[in-house]
Short mmCIF file of C-alpha atoms and ligand atoms in Angstrom, two decimals:
data_model
loop_
_atom_site.label_atom_id
_atom_site.label_comp_id
_atom_site.label_asym_id
_atom_site.label_seq_id
_atom_site.Cartn_x
_atom_site.Cartn_y
_atom_site.Cartn_z
CA MET A 12 -4.10 -3.20 -96.91
CA ASP A 13 -5.25 -1.32 -93.76
CA GLN A 14 -1.73 -1.42 -92.43
CA ALA A 15 -0.29 -0.19 -95.71
CA ARG A 16 -2.86 2.64 -95.89
CA LYS A 17 -1.83 3.71 -92.40
CA LEU A 18 1.92 3.59 -93.16
CA VAL A 19 1.50 5.57 -96.35
CA GLY A 20 -1.07 7.97 -94.88
CA THR A 21 1.07 8.90 -91.88
CA ALA A 22 4.36 9.23 -93.77
CA ARG A 23 5.80 12.72 -93.69
CA ARG A 24 8.00 12.20 -96.71
CA ILE A 25 7.06 9.64 -99.31
CA LEU A 26 9.00 8.50 -102.36
CA ILE A 27 7.13 6.60 -105.04
CA LEU A 28 9.31 4.53 -107.37
CA THR A 29 7.55 3.17 -110.42
CA GLY A 30 8.36 0.69 -113.16
CA ALA A 31 6.68 -0.67 -116.26
CA GLY A 32 3.94 -2.46 -114.26
CA VAL A 33 2.30 0.87 -113.39
CA SER A 34 1.58 1.37 -117.10
CA ALA A 35 0.55 -2.23 -117.86
CA GLU A 36 -3.15 -1.49 -117.38
CA SER A 37 -2.79 1.36 -119.90
CA GLY A 38 -1.73 -1.20 -122.52
CA VAL A 39 2.03 -0.52 -122.42
CA PRO A 40 3.95 -3.83 -122.53
CA THR A 41 6.26 -4.49 -119.59
CA PHE A 42 9.81 -5.70 -120.22
CA ARG A 43 10.07 -8.97 -118.36
CA GLY A 44 6.49 -10.22 -117.94
CA SER A 45 5.00 -13.13 -119.89
CA ASP A 46 4.10 -10.67 -122.68
CA GLY A 47 7.15 -8.54 -121.91
CA LEU A 48 9.22 -6.82 -124.58
CA TRP A 49 12.30 -8.87 -123.76
CA ARG A 50 10.42 -12.09 -124.57
CA LYS A 51 10.49 -11.16 -128.25
CA HIS A 52 13.63 -9.03 -128.38
CA ARG A 53 16.91 -9.63 -126.60
CA PRO A 54 17.99 -6.55 -124.66
CA GLU A 55 21.54 -6.86 -125.85
CA GLN A 56 20.20 -6.61 -129.42
CA LEU A 57 18.19 -3.48 -128.85
CA ALA A 58 18.89 -1.60 -125.62
CA THR A 59 22.64 -1.13 -125.62
CA PRO A 60 24.93 1.47 -127.21
CA GLN A 61 26.71 -1.39 -129.02
CA ALA A 62 23.42 -2.48 -130.62
CA PHE A 63 22.79 1.06 -131.85
CA GLN A 64 26.30 1.31 -133.22
CA SER A 65 26.06 -1.95 -135.12
CA ASP A 66 22.46 -1.67 -136.37
CA PRO A 67 20.86 1.75 -135.78
CA ARG A 68 18.06 0.94 -138.23
CA LEU A 69 16.89 -2.09 -136.23
CA VAL A 70 17.04 -0.17 -132.97
CA TRP A 71 15.11 2.80 -134.41
CA GLU A 72 12.53 0.42 -135.88
CA TRP A 73 11.89 -0.95 -132.40
CA TYR A 74 11.69 2.52 -130.82
CA GLY A 75 9.46 3.77 -133.63
CA TRP A 76 7.08 0.88 -133.02
CA ARG A 77 7.05 1.54 -129.27
CA ARG A 78 6.48 5.28 -129.77
CA GLU A 79 3.43 4.55 -131.88
CA LEU A 80 2.08 2.01 -129.42
CA VAL A 81 2.67 4.15 -126.32
CA GLY A 82 1.50 7.33 -128.06
CA ALA A 83 -1.98 5.82 -128.22
CA CYS A 84 -2.08 4.85 -124.51
CA ARG A 85 -3.74 6.88 -121.76
CA PRO A 86 -2.82 7.14 -118.08
CA ASN A 87 -4.70 4.73 -115.81
CA ALA A 88 -6.07 5.03 -112.28
CA ALA A 89 -2.64 4.39 -110.75
CA HIS A 90 -1.03 7.28 -112.66
CA ALA A 91 -3.98 9.49 -111.71
CA ALA A 92 -3.76 8.61 -108.00
CA ILE A 93 0.00 9.26 -107.95
CA ALA A 94 -0.49 12.58 -109.76
CA SER A 95 -3.13 13.71 -107.25
CA LEU A 96 -0.86 12.80 -104.35
CA THR A 97 2.26 14.53 -105.68
CA LEU A 98 0.27 17.66 -106.55
CA ALA A 99 -1.35 17.83 -103.15
CA ASN A 100 1.61 16.81 -100.99
CA GLU A 101 4.79 18.82 -101.36
CA ASP A 102 6.78 16.19 -99.49
CA ALA A 103 5.89 13.49 -101.99
CA ARG A 104 8.35 12.69 -104.78
CA LEU A 105 7.94 10.47 -107.81
CA VAL A 106 10.89 8.70 -109.40
CA THR A 107 10.10 6.62 -112.47
CA GLN A 108 12.05 4.20 -114.60
CA ASN A 109 9.41 4.56 -117.30
CA VAL A 110 10.04 6.31 -120.58
CA ASP A 111 6.37 6.35 -121.66
CA GLY A 112 5.38 9.85 -120.44
CA LEU A 113 2.15 8.63 -118.81
CA HIS A 114 2.95 10.07 -115.36
CA GLU A 115 3.50 13.46 -117.00
CA LEU A 116 0.17 13.20 -118.87
CA ALA A 117 -1.67 12.23 -115.68
CA LEU A 118 -0.11 15.20 -113.92
CA GLU A 119 -1.26 17.61 -116.62
CA GLU A 120 -4.76 16.13 -116.45
CA ALA A 121 -4.88 16.34 -112.64
CA ALA A 122 -3.56 19.91 -112.63
CA ALA A 123 -6.08 20.96 -115.27
CA GLN A 124 -8.90 19.64 -113.13
CA GLY A 125 -8.75 22.47 -110.71
CA PRO A 126 -6.59 24.86 -108.82
CA SER A 127 -5.73 23.39 -105.50
CA PRO A 128 -3.69 25.35 -102.96
CA GLY A 129 0.07 25.15 -103.44
CA MET A 130 -0.34 23.12 -106.59
CA SER A 131 2.89 23.06 -108.53
CA ILE A 132 3.15 20.92 -111.60
CA ASP A 133 6.93 21.49 -111.80
CA ARG A 134 7.58 20.30 -108.26
CA ALA A 135 5.35 17.29 -108.80
CA ALA A 136 7.00 16.32 -112.11
CA PRO A 137 8.50 12.82 -112.09
CA ILE A 138 12.24 12.35 -111.91
CA ARG A 139 12.90 10.23 -115.01
CA LEU A 140 15.75 7.82 -114.42
CA HIS A 141 15.84 6.24 -117.87
CA GLY A 142 14.89 9.15 -120.15
CA SER A 143 11.98 9.47 -122.54
CA LEU A 144 10.71 7.67 -125.64
CA PHE A 145 9.62 11.05 -126.97
CA ARG A 146 12.97 12.80 -126.88
CA THR A 147 16.01 12.43 -129.10
CA ARG A 148 19.68 13.09 -128.48
CA CYS A 149 22.23 13.89 -131.18
CA THR A 150 25.13 11.45 -131.47
CA GLY A 151 27.24 14.35 -132.80
CA CYS A 152 26.50 17.51 -130.79
CA ASN A 153 24.47 15.94 -127.95
CA ASP A 154 21.51 18.30 -128.57
CA ARG A 155 18.32 17.03 -126.89
CA THR A 156 14.89 17.66 -128.41
CA SER A 157 11.30 16.63 -127.76
CA ASP A 158 10.23 14.55 -130.71
CA ARG A 159 6.93 12.78 -131.36
CA HIS A 160 7.31 12.29 -135.10
CA PRO A 161 6.80 8.86 -136.64
CA VAL A 162 10.17 7.26 -137.38
CA ASP A 163 11.05 6.21 -140.91
CA ALA A 164 13.30 3.21 -140.28
CA GLN A 165 13.23 1.82 -143.83
CA SER A 166 16.93 2.42 -144.31
CA GLU A 167 19.86 4.00 -142.50
CA ASN A 168 19.52 7.06 -144.75
CA SER A 169 15.96 7.69 -143.64
CA LEU A 170 16.72 7.67 -139.89
CA PRO A 171 16.25 10.93 -137.95
CA LYS A 172 19.15 13.39 -138.26
CA CYS A 173 20.12 16.44 -136.23
CA ARG A 174 18.88 19.81 -137.54
CA LYS A 175 21.99 21.51 -136.16
CA CYS A 176 24.83 19.23 -137.24
CA ALA A 177 23.16 16.55 -139.44
CA ALA A 178 24.54 13.67 -137.34
CA LEU A 179 22.37 10.66 -136.52
CA LEU A 180 19.88 11.13 -133.66
CA ARG A 181 19.28 8.43 -131.06
CA PRO A 182 16.43 7.91 -128.58
CA ASP A 183 17.15 9.93 -125.40
CA VAL A 184 16.92 6.88 -123.15
CA VAL A 185 19.45 5.14 -120.90
CA TRP A 186 20.64 1.83 -122.29
CA PHE A 187 22.39 -0.98 -120.41
CA GLY A 188 25.97 -0.06 -119.60
CA GLU A 189 25.27 3.67 -119.85
CA ALA A 190 25.50 5.93 -116.83
CA LEU A 191 22.36 7.64 -115.57
CA ASP A 192 22.45 11.45 -115.54
CA PRO A 193 24.45 12.21 -112.37
CA ASP A 194 22.13 15.05 -111.19
CA ILE A 195 19.05 12.91 -111.67
CA LEU A 196 20.65 10.02 -109.82
CA ARG A 197 21.83 12.26 -106.97
CA ASN A 198 18.34 13.82 -106.55
CA SER A 199 16.73 10.38 -106.55
CA MET A 200 19.18 9.04 -103.98
CA GLN A 201 18.58 12.05 -101.74
CA ALA A 202 14.82 11.62 -102.01
CA ALA A 203 15.23 7.92 -101.14
CA GLU A 204 17.41 8.66 -98.12
CA ARG A 205 15.00 11.29 -96.81
CA ALA A 206 11.83 9.26 -97.30
CA ASP A 207 9.95 7.71 -94.37
CA VAL A 208 8.20 5.46 -96.87
CA CYS A 209 9.38 4.26 -100.25
CA LEU A 210 6.37 2.96 -102.18
CA VAL A 211 7.61 0.73 -105.01
CA VAL A 212 5.07 0.08 -107.75
CA GLY A 213 5.25 -2.32 -110.69
CA THR A 214 8.97 -2.92 -111.04
CA SER A 215 10.77 -6.25 -111.18
CA ALA A 216 13.56 -4.50 -109.20
CA LEU A 217 16.24 -6.19 -111.28
CA VAL A 218 17.77 -3.14 -112.92
CA HIS A 219 20.23 -1.02 -110.96
CA PRO A 220 20.77 1.63 -109.77
CA ALA A 221 16.95 2.11 -109.71
CA ALA A 222 16.43 -1.08 -107.73
CA SER A 223 18.85 0.12 -105.03
CA LEU A 224 16.81 3.24 -104.15
CA PRO A 225 14.40 1.44 -101.77
CA LEU A 226 17.43 -0.05 -100.00
CA LEU A 227 18.65 3.49 -99.31
CA THR A 228 15.31 4.34 -97.68
CA LYS A 229 15.53 1.25 -95.53
CA GLN A 230 19.16 1.89 -94.55
CA SER A 231 18.17 5.42 -93.53
CA GLY A 232 15.47 4.15 -91.17
CA GLY A 233 12.44 4.31 -93.49
CA VAL A 234 10.19 1.52 -94.68
CA VAL A 235 9.52 -0.02 -98.07
CA VAL A 236 6.00 -0.84 -99.25
CA GLU A 237 5.63 -2.75 -102.49
CA VAL A 238 2.72 -3.07 -104.91
CA ASN A 239 3.22 -5.72 -107.57
CA THR A 240 1.33 -8.58 -109.17
CA GLU A 241 4.35 -10.83 -108.44
CA PRO A 242 7.02 -11.13 -105.74
CA THR A 243 10.34 -9.42 -106.49
CA PRO A 244 13.80 -9.28 -104.89
CA LEU A 245 12.49 -6.31 -102.85
CA THR A 246 9.67 -8.33 -101.30
CA GLU A 247 12.02 -9.68 -98.65
CA ILE A 248 13.06 -6.26 -97.41
CA ALA A 249 9.60 -4.67 -97.71
CA ALA A 250 7.62 -4.00 -94.52
CA LEU A 251 4.52 -4.78 -96.59
CA SER A 252 4.12 -6.26 -100.03
CA ILE A 253 0.70 -5.99 -101.63
CA ARG A 254 -0.12 -8.38 -104.47
CA GLY A 255 -2.34 -6.93 -107.15
CA GLN A 256 -2.75 -4.49 -110.00
CA ALA A 257 -1.54 -0.97 -109.43
CA GLY A 258 -4.63 0.63 -111.00
CA GLN A 259 -6.86 -1.14 -108.53
CA ILE A 260 -4.73 -0.72 -105.44
CA LEU A 261 -3.22 2.75 -105.59
CA PRO A 262 -6.35 4.95 -105.47
CA ASP A 263 -7.38 3.17 -102.27
CA LEU A 264 -3.87 2.95 -100.82
CA LEU A 265 -3.07 6.62 -101.42
CA GLY A 266 -6.51 7.74 -100.29
CA VAL A 267 -6.89 9.98 -103.29
CA GLU A 268 -9.81 9.81 -105.63
CA PRO A 269 -8.47 10.33 -109.15
CA GLY A 270 -9.59 13.68 -110.53
CA ARG A 271 -9.61 15.48 -107.18
C1 BJW B 212 2.57 -5.07 -112.30
C2 BJW B 212 1.45 -4.96 -113.12
C3 BJW B 212 0.34 -4.24 -112.63
C4 BJW B 212 2.96 -6.07 -114.18
N1 BJW B 212 0.40 -3.72 -111.41
N2 BJW B 212 2.60 -4.54 -111.08
C5 BJW B 212 24.33 -3.60 -109.80
C6 BJW B 212 24.13 -4.97 -109.78
C7 BJW B 212 23.98 -5.68 -110.96
C8 BJW B 212 24.02 -5.06 -112.19
C9 BJW B 212 24.22 -3.70 -112.22
C10 BJW B 212 24.37 -2.99 -111.04
N3 BJW B 212 24.53 -1.67 -111.37
C11 BJW B 212 24.49 -1.54 -112.72
C12 BJW B 212 24.30 -2.77 -113.27
C13 BJW B 212 24.20 -3.08 -114.74
C14 BJW B 212 22.82 -2.82 -115.30
C15 BJW B 212 21.82 -3.72 -114.57
O1 BJW B 212 21.10 -3.32 -113.70
N4 BJW B 212 21.75 -4.98 -114.98
C16 BJW B 212 20.86 -5.96 -114.35
C17 BJW B 212 19.75 -6.32 -115.33
C18 BJW B 212 21.68 -7.15 -113.94
N5 BJW B 212 22.46 -1.42 -115.15
C19 BJW B 212 22.83 -0.52 -116.04
O2 BJW B 212 23.51 -0.82 -117.02
C20 BJW B 212 22.45 0.93 -115.79
N6 BJW B 212 23.60 1.73 -115.92
C21 BJW B 212 24.54 1.80 -114.97
O3 BJW B 212 24.37 1.40 -113.85
O4 BJW B 212 25.67 2.43 -115.37
C22 BJW B 212 26.82 2.43 -114.51
C23 BJW B 212 27.87 3.24 -115.22
C24 BJW B 212 28.55 4.19 -114.50
C25 BJW B 212 29.55 4.94 -115.15
C26 BJW B 212 29.80 4.74 -116.50
C27 BJW B 212 29.10 3.79 -117.21
C28 BJW B 212 28.13 3.04 -116.56
C29 BJW B 212 21.48 1.41 -116.85
C30 BJW B 212 20.17 0.71 -116.82
C31 BJW B 212 19.29 1.18 -118.00
C32 BJW B 212 18.00 0.38 -118.13
N7 BJW B 212 17.38 0.69 -119.37
C33 BJW B 212 16.10 0.11 -119.68
C34 BJW B 212 15.72 0.51 -121.13
C35 BJW B 212 15.30 1.99 -121.16
C36 BJW B 212 14.93 2.44 -122.52
C37 BJW B 212 13.74 1.69 -123.08
O5 BJW B 212 12.66 1.63 -122.50
O6 BJW B 212 13.90 1.18 -124.18
O7 BJW B 212 15.12 0.57 -118.75
S1 BJW B 212 16.06 -1.65 -119.49
C38 BJW B 212 14.41 -1.72 -118.88
O8 BJW B 212 14.40 -2.23 -117.53
C39 BJW B 212 13.94 -0.26 -118.79
C40 BJW B 212 13.20 -0.26 -117.49
O9 BJW B 212 13.09 1.08 -116.99
C41 BJW B 212 14.03 -1.16 -116.64
C42 BJW B 212 13.30 -1.75 -115.44
O10 BJW B 212 12.23 -2.52 -115.82
P1 BJW B 212 10.89 -2.52 -114.94
O11 BJW B 212 10.29 -1.18 -115.01
O12 BJW B 212 11.18 -3.06 -113.61
O13 BJW B 212 9.95 -3.48 -115.80
P2 BJW B 212 9.81 -5.10 -115.75
O14 BJW B 212 9.11 -5.52 -116.98
O15 BJW B 212 11.11 -5.72 -115.49
O16 BJW B 212 8.90 -5.38 -114.49
C43 BJW B 212 7.51 -5.06 -114.48
C44 BJW B 212 6.96 -5.45 -113.11
O17 BJW B 212 5.61 -5.03 -113.02
C45 BJW B 212 6.96 -6.96 -112.86
O18 BJW B 212 7.51 -7.20 -111.57
C46 BJW B 212 5.47 -7.35 -112.88
O19 BJW B 212 5.18 -8.39 -111.97
C47 BJW B 212 4.82 -6.06 -112.46
N8 BJW B 212 3.45 -5.81 -112.97
N9 BJW B 212 1.66 -5.68 -114.28
C48 BJW B 212 1.49 -3.92 -110.64
N10 BJW B 212 -0.83 -4.11 -113.36
ZN1 ZN B 213 23.73 17.50 -133.64
#
C-alpha cells in the first residue's frame, strides 16, 4: 500500500478506470460477481441489440428495475475520493464503464462542498464509455434525452416513446456488439496513452475495448495499479495489485479525505 500511495501520489498524469465494483459498496449489483446481474440474466437475453429487437418489453423491464434500484443508491467513499482528486488535480482523468451516475453525483457533492482553486466540474466529469441508465435514445430519430421516469413495461404499447417522432425509445447504453461512441473512445485512449499511472478500480477487465485501456498506458511507458477484491486478467500486467474494497482503499490510496 505504501508503494502504491507513492506511485499514485507522484504521478503527473493519472487515469482512473472504474467498473461496477466501485459501486458495489453503494448497493449496486455488479455484473459478474457471485450476486452479479449476469447470474440471474443471460447477457445475450438482455444486453444486446438483438434482444431489444426481439423482446423490447423484457429488456425495458430489466432496465426499469435497475433504474429504480440504482436511483436509490448513494455514492460511497471511493466515488467521493475519486471526485475530490479529479476536482483538485487537472491532470487526473476518470473513465468509467458504469452507467449508474454515481461518479457524477459524487462530483456534484464534492463541488458543492466548497470552492477550491481551479475547480471545474466539467473538466472533472467522467468519460462514460457505456452510456447512462438515466438517458434514452430514440430508435427512430436518434434523439437523446435525460430520463429518470419509472418505466411502464407491462406491455409493448406502454413502453417509452419519442416525443418528437413517436418511435420506441431505448436505454442510451452500449450493448454487446455495438460500437462505443468514437469521440469518447478516442479521448479515453488518448488519456490512457498519456497517463503515467492507470489506476483500475473494480472491473473484471473482461469487456473490451475498456479492458484494453490499461494496456495502452503500459505500452506507452506508464504503470498500471489495480484495486479489486479479486484477481483479474490485468493483475499480471499491473505493477501493483491491491486486494480489497474500493471504498476502504481509495481514500487512503489517493490521499484525499472525502468532502475536502
Ligand atoms: C470490487 C468490489 C469492491 C466487486 N471493491 N472491487 C476484444 C476481445 C474480445 C472480445 C471483444 C474485443 N473487443 C470487442 C469485443 C466484444 C465485446 C467483449 O468485450 N466481449 C467480451 C465479454 C468477450 N465488446 C463489445 O461488444 C463492445 N463493443 C465493441 O467492441 O464494438 C466493436 C464494434 C466496432 C464497430 C462496429 C460494431 C462493433 C461493447 C461492450 C458493451 C458492454 N456493455 C455492458 C452493458 C452496459 C449497459 C448496462 O449496464 O446494462 O457494460 S456489459 C457490462 O460489462 C457493462 C459493464 O460496463 C461491463 C464491464 O463490467 P465490469 O464493470 O467490469 O463489472 P464486473 O461485474 O464484470 O466486475 C466487477 C469487478 O469488481 C469484479 O472484478 C469484482 O471482483 C470487483 N469488485 N466488489 C473493488 N467493493
Ligand atoms: Zn424520435
